Tab-separated table of C-alpha atoms and ligand atoms in Angstrom:
chain	number	residue	atom	x	y	z
H	1	GLU	CA	-146.269	64.651	79.038
H	2	ALA	CA	-143.111	65.489	80.961
H	3	LEU	CA	-141.566	62.284	79.620
H	4	GLY	CA	-142.543	63.181	76.063
H	5	ARG	CA	-141.224	66.730	76.439
H	6	ARG	CA	-137.973	65.330	77.865
H	7	GLU	CA	-138.327	67.294	81.063
H	8	LEU	CA	-137.303	64.359	83.247
H	9	GLU	CA	-133.651	63.852	83.914
H	10	MET	CA	-131.630	61.393	85.934
H	11	HIS	CA	-129.066	62.671	88.385
H	12	LEU	CA	-126.449	60.470	90.010
H	13	GLN	CA	-125.241	60.763	93.594
H	14	PRO	CA	-122.033	58.963	94.634
H	15	LEU	CA	-122.153	56.047	97.074
H	16	TYR	CA	-118.871	56.016	98.912
H	17	GLU	CA	-117.255	52.827	100.155
H	18	ILE	CA	-115.558	53.945	103.338
H	19	ALA	CA	-112.707	51.462	103.931
H	20	PRO	CA	-111.191	51.450	100.423
H	21	GLN	CA	-112.056	55.183	100.102
H	22	ARG	CA	-113.640	54.923	96.710
H	23	ILE	CA	-116.885	55.650	94.933
H	24	ALA	CA	-118.385	52.189	94.558
H	25	GLY	CA	-121.638	53.227	92.955
H	26	TYR	CA	-124.221	55.936	92.313
H	27	GLU	CA	-127.857	56.340	93.251
H	28	ALA	CA	-130.110	57.351	90.366
H	29	LEU	CA	-132.398	60.211	91.426
H	30	ILE	CA	-135.071	61.649	89.214
H	31	ARG	CA	-135.340	65.373	88.438
H	32	TRP	CA	-138.191	67.220	86.787
H	33	ASN	CA	-137.242	70.441	85.082
H	34	HIS	CA	-140.627	72.055	84.600
H	35	PRO	CA	-140.664	74.789	81.910
H	36	GLU	CA	-142.580	77.251	84.125
H	37	ARG	CA	-142.146	76.006	87.666
H	38	GLY	CA	-138.467	75.165	87.408
H	39	ALA	CA	-137.047	72.163	89.223
H	40	ILE	CA	-139.725	70.115	90.982
H	41	SER	CA	-138.575	67.828	93.771
H	42	PRO	CA	-139.290	64.114	93.394
H	43	ALA	CA	-140.617	64.259	96.944
H	44	GLU	CA	-143.466	66.282	95.402
H	45	PHE	CA	-144.289	64.321	92.279
H	46	ILE	CA	-143.312	60.699	92.970
H	47	ALA	CA	-146.204	60.153	95.374
H	48	LEU	CA	-148.623	61.551	92.803
H	49	ALA	CA	-147.086	59.430	90.058
H	50	GLU	CA	-147.661	56.393	92.261
H	51	GLU	CA	-151.310	57.163	92.864
H	52	THR	CA	-151.926	57.545	89.157
H	53	SER	CA	-149.776	54.582	88.038
H	54	LEU	CA	-147.662	56.997	86.003
H	55	ILE	CA	-144.799	55.723	88.122
H	56	VAL	CA	-144.639	52.695	85.832
H	57	PRO	CA	-143.446	54.543	82.691
H	58	VAL	CA	-141.396	56.918	84.853
H	59	GLY	CA	-139.743	53.956	86.572
H	60	GLU	CA	-139.029	52.321	83.237
H	61	TYR	CA	-137.461	55.541	82.033
H	62	MET	CA	-135.161	55.576	85.076
H	63	LEU	CA	-134.155	51.928	84.522
H	64	HIS	CA	-133.346	52.783	80.944
H	65	GLU	CA	-131.358	55.889	81.906
H	66	ALA	CA	-129.434	53.958	84.567
H	67	ILE	CA	-128.337	51.421	81.984
H	68	ALA	CA	-127.426	54.148	79.515
H	69	ALA	CA	-125.313	55.753	82.273
H	70	LEU	CA	-123.492	52.481	82.936
H	71	VAL	CA	-122.752	52.091	79.240
H	72	ALA	CA	-121.470	55.687	79.079
H	73	MET	CA	-119.233	55.124	82.129
H	74	ARG	CA	-117.876	51.931	80.637
H	75	ASN	CA	-117.221	53.693	77.320
H	76	ALA	CA	-115.444	56.473	79.209
H	77	GLY	CA	-113.100	53.836	80.601
H	78	ILE	CA	-114.216	54.151	84.244
H	79	GLU	CA	-112.843	51.054	85.938
H	80	PRO	CA	-113.894	49.156	87.935
H	81	LEU	CA	-117.369	49.995	86.722
H	82	PRO	CA	-119.483	51.470	89.557
H	83	PHE	CA	-122.967	50.099	90.167
H	84	VAL	CA	-126.112	52.202	89.775
H	85	SER	CA	-128.767	51.942	92.462
H	86	ILE	CA	-132.334	52.479	91.248
H	87	ASN	CA	-135.348	53.439	93.359
H	88	VAL	CA	-138.266	51.104	92.853
H	89	SER	CA	-141.671	52.166	94.078
H	90	PRO	CA	-144.219	49.732	95.560
H	91	ARG	CA	-146.476	50.203	92.552
H	92	GLN	CA	-143.689	49.052	90.202
H	93	LEU	CA	-143.210	45.895	92.252
H	94	ARG	CA	-146.602	44.702	91.171
H	95	GLU	CA	-145.457	44.790	87.561
H	96	ALA	CA	-144.020	41.342	86.910
H	97	ARG	CA	-142.147	42.746	83.948
H	98	LEU	CA	-139.763	44.876	85.982
H	99	ILE	CA	-136.999	42.301	86.443
H	100	GLU	CA	-137.560	40.753	83.010
H	101	GLN	CA	-137.232	44.160	81.385
H	102	LEU	CA	-134.138	44.947	83.402
H	103	LEU	CA	-132.513	41.614	82.490
H	104	VAL	CA	-133.168	42.157	78.786
H	105	TRP	CA	-131.679	45.660	78.864
H	106	LEU	CA	-128.628	44.532	80.853
H	107	LYS	CA	-128.017	41.682	78.444
H	108	ASP	CA	-128.407	43.916	75.387
H	109	ALA	CA	-125.896	46.333	76.870
H	110	GLY	CA	-123.478	43.537	77.757
H	111	LEU	CA	-123.626	44.446	81.455
H	112	SER	CA	-123.472	42.138	84.466
H	113	THR	CA	-126.477	41.957	86.810
H	114	THR	CA	-124.167	43.211	89.571
H	115	ALA	CA	-124.014	46.569	87.752
H	116	VAL	CA	-127.420	47.519	89.140
H	117	LYS	CA	-128.960	47.538	92.572
H	118	LEU	CA	-132.605	48.156	93.479
H	119	GLU	CA	-133.798	50.276	96.409
H	120	ILE	CA	-137.089	49.621	98.111
H	121	THR	CA	-138.363	52.173	100.586
H	122	GLU	CA	-139.314	50.963	103.974
H	123	SER	CA	-141.229	54.080	104.997
H	124	GLN	CA	-144.091	53.104	102.751
H	125	VAL	CA	-146.288	50.207	103.696
H	126	LEU	CA	-144.082	47.406	102.556
H	127	ASP	CA	-145.955	44.988	100.388
H	128	TYR	CA	-144.485	41.848	101.933
H	129	ARG	CA	-145.520	39.321	99.303
H	130	HIS	CA	-144.340	41.361	96.338
H	131	VAL	CA	-141.084	42.321	98.010
H	132	SER	CA	-140.228	38.744	98.950
H	133	GLU	CA	-141.023	37.669	95.385
H	134	LEU	CA	-138.772	40.397	94.039
H	135	LEU	CA	-135.996	39.386	96.428
H	136	SER	CA	-136.036	35.765	95.373
H	137	GLN	CA	-136.181	36.733	91.698
H	138	CYS	CA	-133.241	39.078	92.193
H	139	ARG	CA	-131.292	36.480	94.158
H	140	ILE	CA	-131.561	33.999	91.281
H	141	HIS	CA	-130.158	36.562	88.865
H	142	GLY	CA	-127.574	38.127	91.142
H	143	ILE	CA	-129.250	41.538	91.374
H	144	ARG	CA	-128.691	43.177	94.765
H	145	VAL	CA	-131.527	44.841	96.673
H	146	ALA	CA	-131.359	47.537	99.339
H	147	LEU	CA	-133.926	48.494	101.965
H	148	ASP	CA	-134.180	52.299	101.791
H	149	ASP	CA	-134.892	54.870	104.531
H	150	PHE	CA	-134.601	52.320	107.311
H	151	GLY	CA	-135.434	53.647	110.736
H	152	THR	CA	-138.191	56.068	109.810
H	153	GLY	CA	-141.827	55.524	109.068
H	154	PHE	CA	-142.873	51.981	109.626
H	155	SER	CA	-139.466	50.614	110.692
H	156	ASN	CA	-140.731	47.113	110.978
H	157	LEU	CA	-138.047	44.869	112.434
H	158	SER	CA	-139.714	41.774	111.044
H	159	HIS	CA	-138.935	43.148	107.584
H	160	LEU	CA	-135.276	42.886	108.485
H	161	ARG	CA	-135.705	39.422	109.887
H	162	GLU	CA	-137.777	37.935	107.110
H	163	LEU	CA	-136.478	39.674	104.011
H	164	ALA	CA	-132.843	39.121	103.056
H	165	PHE	CA	-131.767	42.535	101.788
H	166	ASP	CA	-128.156	42.929	100.649
H	167	THR	CA	-127.897	46.491	101.935
H	168	VAL	CA	-129.801	48.489	104.518
H	169	LYS	CA	-129.815	52.240	103.955
H	170	ILE	CA	-130.087	53.949	107.326
H	171	ASP	CA	-132.029	57.189	107.201
H	172	GLN	CA	-130.183	60.435	107.694
H	173	ALA	CA	-132.186	61.141	110.849
H	174	PHE	CA	-129.731	58.911	112.724
H	175	VAL	CA	-126.615	60.773	111.694
H	176	ARG	CA	-127.984	64.308	111.842
H	177	ASP	CA	-127.630	64.931	115.571
H	178	ILE	CA	-124.604	62.880	116.514
H	179	LYS	CA	-122.719	65.975	117.540
H	180	THR	CA	-125.161	67.025	120.233
H	181	GLU	CA	-127.015	63.824	121.008
H	182	PRO	CA	-125.199	60.920	122.656
H	183	ARG	CA	-128.375	58.911	122.223
H	184	ALA	CA	-128.208	59.376	118.443
H	185	VAL	CA	-124.699	57.883	118.404
H	186	ALA	CA	-125.831	54.931	120.524
H	187	MET	CA	-128.796	54.305	118.218
H	188	LEU	CA	-126.673	54.501	115.098
H	189	GLU	CA	-124.101	52.143	116.560
H	190	ALA	CA	-126.777	49.614	117.508
H	191	ILE	CA	-128.500	49.803	114.103
H	192	VAL	CA	-125.228	49.317	112.217
H	193	ALA	CA	-124.449	46.306	114.452
H	194	LEU	CA	-127.928	44.892	113.828
H	195	VAL	CA	-127.552	45.265	110.057
H	196	HIS	CA	-124.179	43.528	110.162
H	197	ALA	CA	-125.496	40.763	112.417
H	198	ILE	CA	-128.084	39.786	109.809
H	199	GLY	CA	-125.385	39.663	107.165
H	200	ALA	CA	-126.259	42.851	105.275
H	201	ASP	CA	-124.150	45.891	104.372
H	202	ALA	CA	-124.908	49.177	106.081
H	203	LEU	CA	-125.133	52.484	104.223
H	204	VAL	CA	-125.802	55.730	106.052
H	205	GLU	CA	-127.584	58.491	104.151
H	206	GLY	CA	-127.268	62.246	104.486
H	207	VAL	CA	-123.613	62.379	105.550
H	208	GLU	CA	-122.744	66.069	105.519
H	209	THR	CA	-119.725	66.430	107.816
H	210	GLN	CA	-116.287	64.918	108.199
H	211	GLU	CA	-117.139	64.117	111.805
H	212	GLN	CA	-120.094	61.983	110.711
H	213	LEU	CA	-117.940	60.133	108.197
H	214	GLU	CA	-115.308	59.428	110.852
H	215	LEU	CA	-117.938	57.996	113.165
H	216	LEU	CA	-119.177	55.681	110.408
H	217	GLN	CA	-115.637	54.569	109.772
H	218	ARG	CA	-115.254	53.746	113.475
H	219	LEU	CA	-118.493	51.761	113.410
H	220	GLY	CA	-117.263	49.717	110.452
H	221	CYS	CA	-120.138	50.904	108.285
H	222	ARG	CA	-119.475	49.980	104.638
H	223	TYR	CA	-121.041	52.844	102.667
H	224	ALA	CA	-121.778	56.540	103.124
H	225	GLN	CA	-123.902	58.836	100.975
H	226	GLY	CA	-124.408	62.550	101.307
H	227	TYR	CA	-123.405	66.068	100.373
H	228	LEU	CA	-119.969	65.636	102.001
H	229	ILE	CA	-119.099	63.073	99.368
H	230	GLY	CA	-121.116	64.559	96.559
H	231	LYS	CA	-124.457	66.016	95.530
H	232	PRO	CA	-126.592	64.417	92.832
H	233	LEU	CA	-125.319	65.558	89.422
H	234	PRO	CA	-126.297	64.956	85.784
H	235	LEU	CA	-124.411	62.129	84.063
H	236	LYS	CA	-122.427	64.577	81.954
H	237	GLN	CA	-120.837	66.143	85.042
H	238	VAL	CA	-120.209	62.750	86.630
H	239	LEU	CA	-118.291	61.729	83.520
H	240	GLU	CA	-116.280	64.968	83.519
H	241	ARG	CA	-115.168	64.235	87.070
H	242	GLY	CA	-114.247	60.669	86.143
Z	301	C2E	P1	-134.161	58.840	98.800
Z	301	C2E	O1	-134.205	57.595	97.968
Z	301	C2E	O2	-134.002	58.673	100.272
Z	301	C2E	O3	-132.991	59.717	98.186
Z	301	C2E	C1	-132.101	60.456	98.949
Z	301	C2E	C2	-132.540	61.904	99.011
Z	301	C2E	O4	-131.689	62.599	99.940
Z	301	C2E	C3	-132.370	62.632	97.682
Z	301	C2E	O5	-133.385	63.608	97.598
Z	301	C2E	C4	-131.005	63.288	97.836
Z	301	C2E	O6	-130.813	64.390	97.001
Z	301	C2E	C5	-131.049	63.682	99.291
Z	301	C2E	N1	-129.723	63.812	99.892
Z	301	C2E	C6	-128.597	63.156	99.531
Z	301	C2E	N2	-127.569	63.503	100.301
Z	301	C2E	C7	-128.037	64.410	101.187
Z	301	C2E	C8	-127.420	65.146	102.275
Z	301	C2E	O7	-126.235	65.025	102.583
Z	301	C2E	N3	-128.246	65.980	102.961
Z	301	C2E	C9	-129.558	66.139	102.664
Z	301	C2E	N4	-130.264	66.991	103.402
Z	301	C2E	N5	-130.164	65.453	101.673
Z	301	C2E	C10	-129.401	64.601	100.943
Z	301	C2E	P2	-134.254	63.742	96.268
Z	301	C2E	O8	-133.371	63.545	95.088
Z	301	C2E	O9	-135.035	65.000	96.397
Z	301	C2E	O10	-135.241	62.499	96.309
Z	301	C2E	C11	-136.269	62.426	97.255
Z	301	C2E	C12	-136.923	61.072	97.218
Z	301	C2E	O11	-137.662	60.894	95.995
Z	301	C2E	C13	-135.938	59.905	97.242
Z	301	C2E	O12	-135.493	59.698	98.536
Z	301	C2E	C14	-136.805	58.789	96.680
Z	301	C2E	O13	-137.627	58.230	97.685
Z	301	C2E	C15	-137.686	59.516	95.669
Z	301	C2E	N6	-137.146	59.289	94.324
Z	301	C2E	C16	-136.156	59.964	93.679
Z	301	C2E	N7	-135.944	59.444	92.445
Z	301	C2E	C17	-136.807	58.411	92.308
Z	301	C2E	C18	-137.088	57.469	91.253
Z	301	C2E	O14	-136.474	57.434	90.190
Z	301	C2E	N8	-138.072	56.536	91.509
Z	301	C2E	C19	-138.761	56.496	92.680
Z	301	C2E	N9	-139.694	55.562	92.834
Z	301	C2E	N10	-138.525	57.359	93.679
Z	301	C2E	C20	-137.563	58.303	93.506
Z	302	CA	CA1	-133.191	55.789	97.573
Z	303	CA	CA1	-133.159	57.016	101.349
């Protein structure tokens, strides 16, 4: 119903590439503007949508919106074109059509497969077979895949060993206390080194201070995401900012 009433909206949050100091991409985050309850956090409704399989049409809507955003950015002359990173829930992975659908839409829009990235959350029970299938399918087509929220929840190191993710998104828990906790800095440093050692890019989430960004720069971490760089905004405002 929310889809039909157009209450769902995609917001985009910048993904900052630290060394060249540029916005390399955006993460697509869903928003639900409920007529009576106001803005409802995805943290509240995504889990429910998963249980009821409604995540499938919602996920398709987000894929569609992400592609529309890329087309709008291209038409606005934004160059080089940033990539859009899309959250994919475990339930969607079981739909074989996901990649096929994405490929058709990319082709129709005249976009390269490198224009999108997929994010798979590691805090949920990772469905190994489906994820490895998705990874090999994506590899063939040149679609990059990120492991999301690494370091919380299940944090299974064999996932890192066995599944060749392009990017590992390190949860904000590791950057939050670097000011007061020497152990947090040591952990972050070791995780970034581990991610690099397996040939993946590291992205740290929830970067809110200049001090945190400077630490990431020192550690050679490729990407940073967080309120310091920018909050999630509707496409219209992203375009206004160029
Ligand atoms: P996530 O994928 O880890 O997304 C990052 C969350 O951290 C977002 O919350 C974002 O607004 C927030 N965030 C970003 N920078 C900062 C910061 O500097 N400080 C703090 N405190 N928070 C920051 P949001 O948008 O509420 O999304 C919550 C979760 O909902 C997401 O976590 C993701 O797991 C899920 N989600 C959002 N959109 C979608 C979607 O389209 N599909 C699926 N399957 N899940 C989604
Ligand atoms: Ca994410
Ligand atoms: Ca995350």
